[in-house]
Every structure is written in structure tokens, then in C-alpha cells.
XYZ file of C-alpha atoms in Angstrom:
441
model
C -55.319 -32.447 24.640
C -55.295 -34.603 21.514
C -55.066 -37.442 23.775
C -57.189 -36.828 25.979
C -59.836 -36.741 22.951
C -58.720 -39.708 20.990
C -58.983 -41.782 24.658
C -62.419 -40.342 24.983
C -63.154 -41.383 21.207
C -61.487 -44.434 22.077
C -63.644 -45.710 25.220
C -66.928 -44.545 23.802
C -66.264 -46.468 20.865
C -65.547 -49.472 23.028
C -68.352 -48.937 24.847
C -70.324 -48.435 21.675
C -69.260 -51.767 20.491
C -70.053 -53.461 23.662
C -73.825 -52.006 23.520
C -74.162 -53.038 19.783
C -72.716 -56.710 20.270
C -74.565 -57.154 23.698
C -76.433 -60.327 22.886
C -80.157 -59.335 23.648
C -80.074 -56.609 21.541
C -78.310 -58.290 19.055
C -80.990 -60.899 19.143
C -83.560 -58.602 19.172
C -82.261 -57.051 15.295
C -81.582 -60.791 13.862
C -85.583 -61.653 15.066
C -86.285 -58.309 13.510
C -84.593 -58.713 10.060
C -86.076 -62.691 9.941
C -89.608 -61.290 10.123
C -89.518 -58.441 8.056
C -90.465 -59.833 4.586
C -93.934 -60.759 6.276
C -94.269 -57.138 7.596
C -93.808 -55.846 3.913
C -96.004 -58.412 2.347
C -98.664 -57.063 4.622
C -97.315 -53.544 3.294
C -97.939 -54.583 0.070
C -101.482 -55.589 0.932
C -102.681 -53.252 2.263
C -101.519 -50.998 -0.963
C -102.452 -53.261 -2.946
C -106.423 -53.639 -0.909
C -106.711 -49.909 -0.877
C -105.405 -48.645 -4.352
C -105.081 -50.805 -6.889
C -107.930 -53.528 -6.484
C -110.466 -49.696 -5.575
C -109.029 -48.526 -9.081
C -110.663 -51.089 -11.459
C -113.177 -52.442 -8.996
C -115.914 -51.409 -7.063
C -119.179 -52.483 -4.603
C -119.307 -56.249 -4.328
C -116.511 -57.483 -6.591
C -114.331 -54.713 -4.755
C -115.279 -56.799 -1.580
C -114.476 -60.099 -2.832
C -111.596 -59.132 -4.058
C -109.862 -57.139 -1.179
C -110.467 -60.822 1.387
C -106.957 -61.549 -0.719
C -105.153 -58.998 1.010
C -107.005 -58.947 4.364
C -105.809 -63.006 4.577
C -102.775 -61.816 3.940
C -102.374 -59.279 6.885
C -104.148 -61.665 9.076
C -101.363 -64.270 8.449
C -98.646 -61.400 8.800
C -99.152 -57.978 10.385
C -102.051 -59.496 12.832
C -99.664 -62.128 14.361
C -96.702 -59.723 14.570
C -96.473 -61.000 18.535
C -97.022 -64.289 17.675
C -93.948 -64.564 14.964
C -91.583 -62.337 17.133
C -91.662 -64.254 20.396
C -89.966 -67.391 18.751
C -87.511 -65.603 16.438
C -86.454 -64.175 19.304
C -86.115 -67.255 21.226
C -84.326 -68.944 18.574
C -81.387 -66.155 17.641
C -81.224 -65.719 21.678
C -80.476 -69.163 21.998
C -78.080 -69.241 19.014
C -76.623 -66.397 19.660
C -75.801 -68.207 23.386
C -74.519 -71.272 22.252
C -77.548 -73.565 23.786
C -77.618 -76.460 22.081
C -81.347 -76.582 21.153
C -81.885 -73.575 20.195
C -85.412 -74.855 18.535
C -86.881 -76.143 21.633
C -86.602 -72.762 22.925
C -88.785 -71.129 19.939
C -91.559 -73.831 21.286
C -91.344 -72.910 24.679
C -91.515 -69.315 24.081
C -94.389 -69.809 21.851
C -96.289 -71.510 24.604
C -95.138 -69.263 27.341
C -96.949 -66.179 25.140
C -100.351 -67.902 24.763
C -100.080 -68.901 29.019
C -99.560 -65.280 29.427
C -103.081 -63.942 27.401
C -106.443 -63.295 28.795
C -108.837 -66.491 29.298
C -111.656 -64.391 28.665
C -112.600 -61.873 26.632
C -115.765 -59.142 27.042
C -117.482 -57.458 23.812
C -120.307 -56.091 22.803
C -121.810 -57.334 19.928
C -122.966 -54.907 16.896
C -126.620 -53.901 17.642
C -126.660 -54.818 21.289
C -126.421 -53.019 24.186
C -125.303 -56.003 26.535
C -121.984 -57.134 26.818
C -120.822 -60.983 26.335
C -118.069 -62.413 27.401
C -116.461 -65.514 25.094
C -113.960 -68.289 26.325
C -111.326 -70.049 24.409
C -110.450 -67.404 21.771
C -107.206 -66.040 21.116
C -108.097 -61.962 19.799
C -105.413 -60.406 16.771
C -105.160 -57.660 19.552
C -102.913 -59.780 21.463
C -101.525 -61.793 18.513
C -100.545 -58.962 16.464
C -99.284 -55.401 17.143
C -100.601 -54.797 21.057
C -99.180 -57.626 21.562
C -95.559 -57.060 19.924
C -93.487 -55.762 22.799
C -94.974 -58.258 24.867
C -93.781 -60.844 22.509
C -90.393 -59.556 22.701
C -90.399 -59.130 26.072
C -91.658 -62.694 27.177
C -89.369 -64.194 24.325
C -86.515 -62.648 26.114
C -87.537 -63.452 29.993
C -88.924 -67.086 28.908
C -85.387 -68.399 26.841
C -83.356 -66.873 29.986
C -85.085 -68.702 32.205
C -85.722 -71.952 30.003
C -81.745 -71.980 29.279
C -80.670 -71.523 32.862
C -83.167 -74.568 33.679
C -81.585 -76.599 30.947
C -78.171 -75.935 31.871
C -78.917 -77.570 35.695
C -77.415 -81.279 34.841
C -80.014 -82.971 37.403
C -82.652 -81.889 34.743
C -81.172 -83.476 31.878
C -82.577 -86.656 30.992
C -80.190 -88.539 28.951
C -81.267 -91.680 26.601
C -77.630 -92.349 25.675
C -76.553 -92.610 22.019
C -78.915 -95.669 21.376
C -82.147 -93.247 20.229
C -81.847 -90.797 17.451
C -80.361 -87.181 17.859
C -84.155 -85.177 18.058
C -85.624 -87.940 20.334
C -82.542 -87.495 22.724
C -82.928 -83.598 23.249
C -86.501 -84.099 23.199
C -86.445 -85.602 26.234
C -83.479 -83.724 27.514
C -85.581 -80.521 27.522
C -88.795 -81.987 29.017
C -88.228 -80.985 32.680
C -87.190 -77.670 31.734
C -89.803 -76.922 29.430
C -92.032 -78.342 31.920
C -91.228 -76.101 34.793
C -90.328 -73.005 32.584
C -94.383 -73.220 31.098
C -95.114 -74.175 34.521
C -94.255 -70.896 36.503
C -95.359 -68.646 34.118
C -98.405 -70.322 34.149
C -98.775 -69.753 37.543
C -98.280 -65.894 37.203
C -101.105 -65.767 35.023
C -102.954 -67.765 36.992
C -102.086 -65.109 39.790
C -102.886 -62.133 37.567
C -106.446 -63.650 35.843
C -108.048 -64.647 39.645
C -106.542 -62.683 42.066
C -106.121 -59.496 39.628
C -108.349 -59.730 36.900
C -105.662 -58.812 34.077
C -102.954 -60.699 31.994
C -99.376 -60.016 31.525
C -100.020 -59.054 27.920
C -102.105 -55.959 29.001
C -99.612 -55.460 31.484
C -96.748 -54.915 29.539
C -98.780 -52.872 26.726
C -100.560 -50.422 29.463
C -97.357 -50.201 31.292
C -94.275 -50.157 29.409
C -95.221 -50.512 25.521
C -97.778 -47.326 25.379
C -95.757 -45.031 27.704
C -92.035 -46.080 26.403
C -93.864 -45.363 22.238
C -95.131 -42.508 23.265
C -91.614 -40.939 24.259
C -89.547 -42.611 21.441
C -91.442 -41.930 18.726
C -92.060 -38.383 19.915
C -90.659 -35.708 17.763
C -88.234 -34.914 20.234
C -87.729 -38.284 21.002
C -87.570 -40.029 17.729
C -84.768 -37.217 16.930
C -82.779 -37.383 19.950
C -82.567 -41.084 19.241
C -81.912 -41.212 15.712
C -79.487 -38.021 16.165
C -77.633 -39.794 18.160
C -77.008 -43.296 15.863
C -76.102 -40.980 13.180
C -73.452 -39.660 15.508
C -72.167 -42.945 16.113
C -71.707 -43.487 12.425
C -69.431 -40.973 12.179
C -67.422 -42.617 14.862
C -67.617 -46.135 12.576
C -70.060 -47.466 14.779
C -73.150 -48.566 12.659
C -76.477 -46.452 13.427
C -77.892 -49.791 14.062
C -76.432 -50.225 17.427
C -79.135 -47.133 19.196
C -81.805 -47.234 16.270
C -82.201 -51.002 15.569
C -82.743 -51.237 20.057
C -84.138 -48.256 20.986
C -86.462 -46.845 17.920
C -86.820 -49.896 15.769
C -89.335 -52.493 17.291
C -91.929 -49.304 18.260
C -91.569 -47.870 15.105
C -92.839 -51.370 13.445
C -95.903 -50.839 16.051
C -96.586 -47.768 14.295
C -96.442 -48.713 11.336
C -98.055 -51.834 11.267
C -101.191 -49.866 13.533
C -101.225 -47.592 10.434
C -101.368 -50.367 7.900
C -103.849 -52.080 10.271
C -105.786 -48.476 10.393
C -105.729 -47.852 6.284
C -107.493 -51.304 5.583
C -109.632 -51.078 7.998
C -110.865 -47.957 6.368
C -109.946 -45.236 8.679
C -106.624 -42.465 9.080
C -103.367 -43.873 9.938
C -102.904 -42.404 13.536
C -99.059 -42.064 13.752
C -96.872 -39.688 11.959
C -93.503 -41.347 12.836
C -92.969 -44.335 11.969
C -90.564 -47.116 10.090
C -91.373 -45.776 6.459
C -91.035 -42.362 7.783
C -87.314 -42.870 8.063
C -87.061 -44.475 4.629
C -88.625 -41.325 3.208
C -88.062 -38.395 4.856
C -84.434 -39.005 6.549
C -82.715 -41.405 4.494
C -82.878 -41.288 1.148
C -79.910 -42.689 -0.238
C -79.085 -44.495 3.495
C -78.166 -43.005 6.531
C -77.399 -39.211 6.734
C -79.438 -38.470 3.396
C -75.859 -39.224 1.589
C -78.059 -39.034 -1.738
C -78.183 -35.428 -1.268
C -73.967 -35.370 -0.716
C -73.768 -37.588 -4.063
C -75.660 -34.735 -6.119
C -73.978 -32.230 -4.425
C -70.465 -33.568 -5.784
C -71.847 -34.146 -9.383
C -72.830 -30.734 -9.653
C -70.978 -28.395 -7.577
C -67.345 -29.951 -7.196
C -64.787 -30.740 -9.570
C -62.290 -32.529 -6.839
C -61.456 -35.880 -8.516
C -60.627 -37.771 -5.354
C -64.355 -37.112 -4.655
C -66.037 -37.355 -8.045
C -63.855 -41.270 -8.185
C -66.158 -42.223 -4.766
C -69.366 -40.570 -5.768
C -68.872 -42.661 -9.242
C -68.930 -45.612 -7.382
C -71.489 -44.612 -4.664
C -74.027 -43.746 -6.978
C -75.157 -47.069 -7.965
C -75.301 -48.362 -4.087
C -76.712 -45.277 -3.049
C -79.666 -45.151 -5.122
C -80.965 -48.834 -3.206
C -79.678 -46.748 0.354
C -76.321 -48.462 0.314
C -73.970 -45.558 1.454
C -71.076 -47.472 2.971
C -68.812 -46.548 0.212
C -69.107 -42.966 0.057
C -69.340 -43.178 4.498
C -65.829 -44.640 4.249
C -64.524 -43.585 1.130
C -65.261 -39.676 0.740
C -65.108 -40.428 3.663
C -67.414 -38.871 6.259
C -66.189 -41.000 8.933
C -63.736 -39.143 11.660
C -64.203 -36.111 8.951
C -65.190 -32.717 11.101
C -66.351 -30.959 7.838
C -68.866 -33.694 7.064
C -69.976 -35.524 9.947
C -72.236 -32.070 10.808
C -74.113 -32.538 8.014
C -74.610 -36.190 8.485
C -76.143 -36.174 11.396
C -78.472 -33.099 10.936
C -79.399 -33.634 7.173
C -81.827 -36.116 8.439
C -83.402 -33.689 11.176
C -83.841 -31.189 8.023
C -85.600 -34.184 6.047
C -87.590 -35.600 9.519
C -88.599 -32.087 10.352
C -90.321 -31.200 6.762
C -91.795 -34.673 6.643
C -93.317 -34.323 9.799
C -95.206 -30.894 9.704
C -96.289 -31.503 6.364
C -98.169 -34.436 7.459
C -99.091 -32.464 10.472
C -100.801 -29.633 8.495
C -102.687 -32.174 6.690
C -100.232 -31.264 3.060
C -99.670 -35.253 2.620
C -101.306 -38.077 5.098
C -99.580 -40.197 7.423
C -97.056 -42.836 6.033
C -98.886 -46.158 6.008
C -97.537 -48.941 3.977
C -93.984 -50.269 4.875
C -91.422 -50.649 2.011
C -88.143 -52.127 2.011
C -85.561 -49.730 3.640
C -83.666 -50.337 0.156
C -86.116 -48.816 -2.237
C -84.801 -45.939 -3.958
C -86.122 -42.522 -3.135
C -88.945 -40.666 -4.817
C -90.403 -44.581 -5.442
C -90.179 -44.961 -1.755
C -92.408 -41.958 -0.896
C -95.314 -42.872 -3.946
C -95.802 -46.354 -2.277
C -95.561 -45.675 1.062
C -98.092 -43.448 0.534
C -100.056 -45.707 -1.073
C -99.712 -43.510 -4.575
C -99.365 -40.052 -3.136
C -97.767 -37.960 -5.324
C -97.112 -35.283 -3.140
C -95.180 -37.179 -1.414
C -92.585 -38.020 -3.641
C -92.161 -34.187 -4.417
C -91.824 -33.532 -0.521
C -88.994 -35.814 -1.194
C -87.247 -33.558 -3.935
C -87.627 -30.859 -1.793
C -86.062 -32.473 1.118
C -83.071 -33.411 -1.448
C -82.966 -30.058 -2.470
C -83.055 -28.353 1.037
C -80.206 -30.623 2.453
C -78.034 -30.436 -0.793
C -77.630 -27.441 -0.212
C -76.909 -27.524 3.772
C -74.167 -30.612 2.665
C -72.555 -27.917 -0.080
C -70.928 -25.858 2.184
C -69.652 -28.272 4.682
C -68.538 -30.062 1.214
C -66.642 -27.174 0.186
C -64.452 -27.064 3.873
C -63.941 -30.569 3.655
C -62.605 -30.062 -0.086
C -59.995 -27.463 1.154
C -59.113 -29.342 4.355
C -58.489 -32.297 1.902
C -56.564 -30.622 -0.460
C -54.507 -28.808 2.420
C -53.708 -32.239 3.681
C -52.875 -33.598 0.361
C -50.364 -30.408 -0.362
C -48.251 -31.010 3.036
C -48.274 -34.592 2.705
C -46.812 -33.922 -0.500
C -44.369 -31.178 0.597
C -43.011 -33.459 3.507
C -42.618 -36.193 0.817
C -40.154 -34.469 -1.039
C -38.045 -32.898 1.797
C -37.351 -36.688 3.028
């Protein structure tokens, strides 16, 4: 029986490992991490538009004053498309080995403005007639609509440009005569030239003979409906349920949550930001901050909750030594040390509250913001801020917030303690007949 479990354990951690390291999705997290400073600058905007500049100024001054952080989103959150399709293109190519990987950001790049609408139909303020203007690219498309498109074309565009490349016939090769740039310049001109040329003529398919574009394709048909189930309640904690599982296994959360929750989480949140300095509600409950402050304080699992439960209810040394050194990380939602060192990992006793602490946390968060007790999450802050700071800025200086957040702590310290105290007993238990077999050898 025991091995039939630990070769279960052992080929879904394999297989685990093989979805986490699977080079798409690893590309997808590295164009993800490169990108994020300009998602929380535009956090940090919009907090900054909305409650700090509305504090000391008002009226006209207010006005003038707020265009800084409104350039600032429009060179950030607003071309959130725009910046992923070449990240993407660039760690996809790395990440294969292709020896230009920077001709491939270009290519994607262009490949994402071919794919866009020509056209574009509004009705201007006071009018009742609508107008259509030519040669525009709209911040719809650039920005957040148009983030899963940019992901999506990044991906399809460096397959295809790389499989071009890699047919020899294609290559044009100057010899060793012309400098290294100028050589794989021209080396990737036929490829780039038919890559950009069949995707040009799929849009030119979908603008005449269909009247659409591939961006509002992808958005109608896969972004909206695929959000819409993730980021669910049900779905967001299926999902996240499950990386924390995986954790427990040694397998970072990262592997399910940075693929399948991640990039539509960042559409959430960066629709909310969008929504807040535009002056209106943020529209989605779940979102990227949501995590930081409802199911991970102190990193995955809510560990920061485990931490205060050993300071004050156990007097186990073996534990107190790892909290001691946890505490520091922990507080910045490092918890790798107390994961592996209490440990949690492969521990029975403690990998049930791991994974459900954060449901407890998720759960509170999200009625409370659905009875109206604190609003929608809607600036993004680094996942490493520490807790109770986390909640006051995400909210852009909600109080209430941050003491949802000591309730949370409270709530799940106490679910942790008594898991805590089996683990204690199992540990010592362990310790006692590893001791008593010692001395009959």
C-alpha cells in the first residue's frame, strides 16, 4: 500500500514538474515577472491620483496635478498588450535556444498591431451620429482587452517565426566579413517577412470578408469566457486550492497559479485600477492584490498565521528555532523556510491547514467586499509587502481593510493551532523512537 502511494506521489510529482518546466508556460511567468514593476508603478498612480494628490488639492490644481499619474498609467497599465507580446517573444525564444531571440520581440510586436482593427466607430460627446476614424491605435486594444491577445499572438507568432528561421533555404548568410547584428539582420529577413506576411493576410481575411479583428476575437471568445470561470469564486479556489496542494508535495504553487490564474487576475486588476482613476467602482472582486491580502499574508498558505501560532501557543524548541528564523522572511511573504523547515512539506498534520487557511482568508475577503463592508481591491502592490500595509494600500487607504486582515490572521491561527498541536506530538513521537532505536543498536 505504501508503495503504491509513494509511486502515485512519485508520478504526479513528475508530472508536476513537467507542467511547471514546460517552456510556454515557463515563458509566460518570466514575461510576467519582467513587466511587473510597470504594473505597480501604475498601482502606485493610481493611489497616488486618487488619495493623496485629492487630500491637499482640489478643483483645478487637483486636475493639473493628477495628468502626472494618468501619463503614467498610459505608459504602463494602458499598453499592458503592447509590453507583454514581446516579453513573451523574447523569454520564448531564450528559453528555446534561437539564436536571435531579439528579432523575435520585433516580429511579435508587429504581428500584434497587423492583427488590430483598421477602423474604429465612436460617437462623439454631444452627438448623436457615429464617426468612424482611420489610423488610430485605441488603449482598448493596447492595454488590458488586449492582454490575452498579446500573449496569445506572442506565443503563435515566435512558434511560427522560429520554425521559419530554422528552414536553412531562408537563411541569408553575409559570411563573417559584416558585423555580428548586420549578419542576423539579414538572416531573419525572409522569415520575418513571411511570418508578418500571413498574419497579415488573416486580418486582411477577418477586416473585409468578416468585419472583425483577431484582437476582438480572442477577447469575445476565449479571454471574457475563460476570466469569467477562473476568477469565479469557485473557480479562483479550485485553482489556487489546488497549487497550494502542490506545495505540499515540493512543487512550487507557481506551476497552476502563475499559468492558469495569474495573467487574468492582472486583467482584473489592472480594469480596476483603470476603473478607480477613471472615477468609477472597481468591477472585480478577485483579483491579483486579492491574493496578497486576503490569502497570503506571510506567503503561500497564510504561514504568518502558523508563525504566531508557534510564538504563542507552543513551547516545542525544534519549532520555536524555525519560526525564529521565519519570522523575518515571512513578514515580506518569504515562507520557504518555515515550508521546509517546520516543515509543512510531506507533513499530514500541516499540509490541511495549508491549503485551506487561504480559502478561510479568500472566503472573508470576498463577502465582505460583496456586502459592500470594504470596496473592491484596486491598486496592485508588490506580492512582498508585509500584511496589514498590504491591505491599507491596496485599498487605496482603507482602513477597514487592514483590520479584515487581523481578523483573517486571527480566524486561521486558530484553524493552524490544532493541526499544530498533532503535528507537535507526531514529531515528538518520531523523535522518541528514533531515539529508542538509537540506543538498542
Amino acid at each position: 500500500m505504501d508503495r503504491n502511494k509513494r509511486s502515485f506521489l512519485d508520478k504526479f510529482t513528475e508530472v508536476s514538474i513537467k507542467i511547471g518546466n514546460q517552456v510556454h508556460l515557463r515563458s509566460l511567468r518570466d514575461a510576467f515577472t519582467t513587466i511587473m514593476p510597470m504594473f505597480i508603478l501604475a498601482g502606485l498612480a493610481v493611489l497616488v491620483n486618487n488619495v493623496l494628490f485629492p487630500f491637499a488639492f482640489k478643483d483645478d490644481t487637483l486636475s493639473k496635478l493628477q495628468t502626472f499619474g494618468n501619463v503614467i498609467t498610459n505608459g504602463t497599465l494602458n499598453i499592458a498588450g503592447l509590453l507583454i507580446a514581446p516579453m513573451i517573444a523574447y523569454y520564448l525564444a531564450k528559453n528555446k535556444n534561437f539564436n536571435n531571440p531579439i528579432s523575435a520581440t520585433a516580429v511579435a510586436t508587429s504581428t500584434l498591431v497587423i492583427m488590430m482593427a483598421m477602423t474604429y466607430t465612436v460617437t462623439p460627446i454631444g452627438s448623436e451620429t457615429a464617426v468612424t476614424i482611420d489610423g488610430i491605435l485605441t488603449y482598448g486594444n493596447l492595454g488590458t482587452q488586449g492582454m490575452f491577445s498579446g500573449i496569445i499572438i506572442g506565443l503563435l507568432a515566435t512558434e511560427l517565426y522560429m520554425r521559419i528561421s530554422s528552414i536553412k533555404k531562408l537563411q541569408i548568410n553575409l559570411g563573417d566579413q559584416v558585423p555580428p547584428a548586420v549578419g542576423r539582420s539579414f538572416s531573419s529577413l525572409l522569415p520575418s517577412l513571411i511570418t508578418l506576411s500571413l498574419f497579415a493576410v488573416i486580418s486582411t481575411i477577418l477586416i473585409v470578408l468578416f468585419d472583425t479583428d483577431l484582437i476582438t476575437l480572442i477577447s469575445t471568445l476565449i479571454q471574457e469566457p475563460l476570466r469569467k470561470v477562473n476568477t469565479s469564486l469557485l473557480g479562483f479556489l479550485l485553482i489556487y486550492t489546488t497549487g497550494n496542494f502542490l506545495f505540499t508535495l515540493g512543487i512550487h504553487q507557481t506551476v497552476i497559479n502563475g499559468s492558469l490564474l495569474d495573467p487574468l487576475l492582472l486583467v482584473n486588476m489592472n480594469e480596476n485600477m483603470a476603473a478607480i482613476n477613471e472615477g468609477k467602482e472597481a468591477p472585480h472582486i478577485i483579483n491579483s492584490s486579492f491574493i496578497t491580502v486576503y490569502s497570503q499574508m506571510g506567503g503561500t498558505g497564510g504561514t504568518m498565521a502558523l508563525i504566531l501560532a508557534v510564538i504563542l501557543f507552543v513551547k516545542y524548541k525544534p519549532y520555536k528555532d524555525v519560526v525564529s528564523l521565519s519570522v523575518a522572511p515571512s513578514i515580506f511573504e518569504i515562507n520557504e523556510p518555515i515550508i521546509f523547515g517546520l516543515p509543512i512539506v510531506f507533513n499530514i498534520p500541516m499540509m490541511i491547514p495549508f491549503i485551506f487557511s487561504p480559502v478561510i482568508g479568500a472566503l472573508i475577503g470576498y463577502f465582505a467586499t460583496a456586502i459592500g463592508f470594504v470596496k473592491p481591491l484596486s491598486v496592485l502592490v508588490p506580492w512582498t509587502t508585509p500584511p496589514i500595509i498590504s491591505g491599507f494600500l491596496a485599498s487605496s487607504g482603507d482602513w477597514k481593510v487592514a483590520f479584515l486582515q487581523i481578523i483573517i490572521l486571527i480566524v486561521t491561527l486558530f484553524f493552524y493551532l490544532p493541526f499544530l498541536k498533532i503535528s507537535e506530538r507526531v514529531s515528538r513521537a518520531q523523535a522518541a523512537q528514533l531515539l529508542a532505536e538509537n540506543d538498542n543498536q
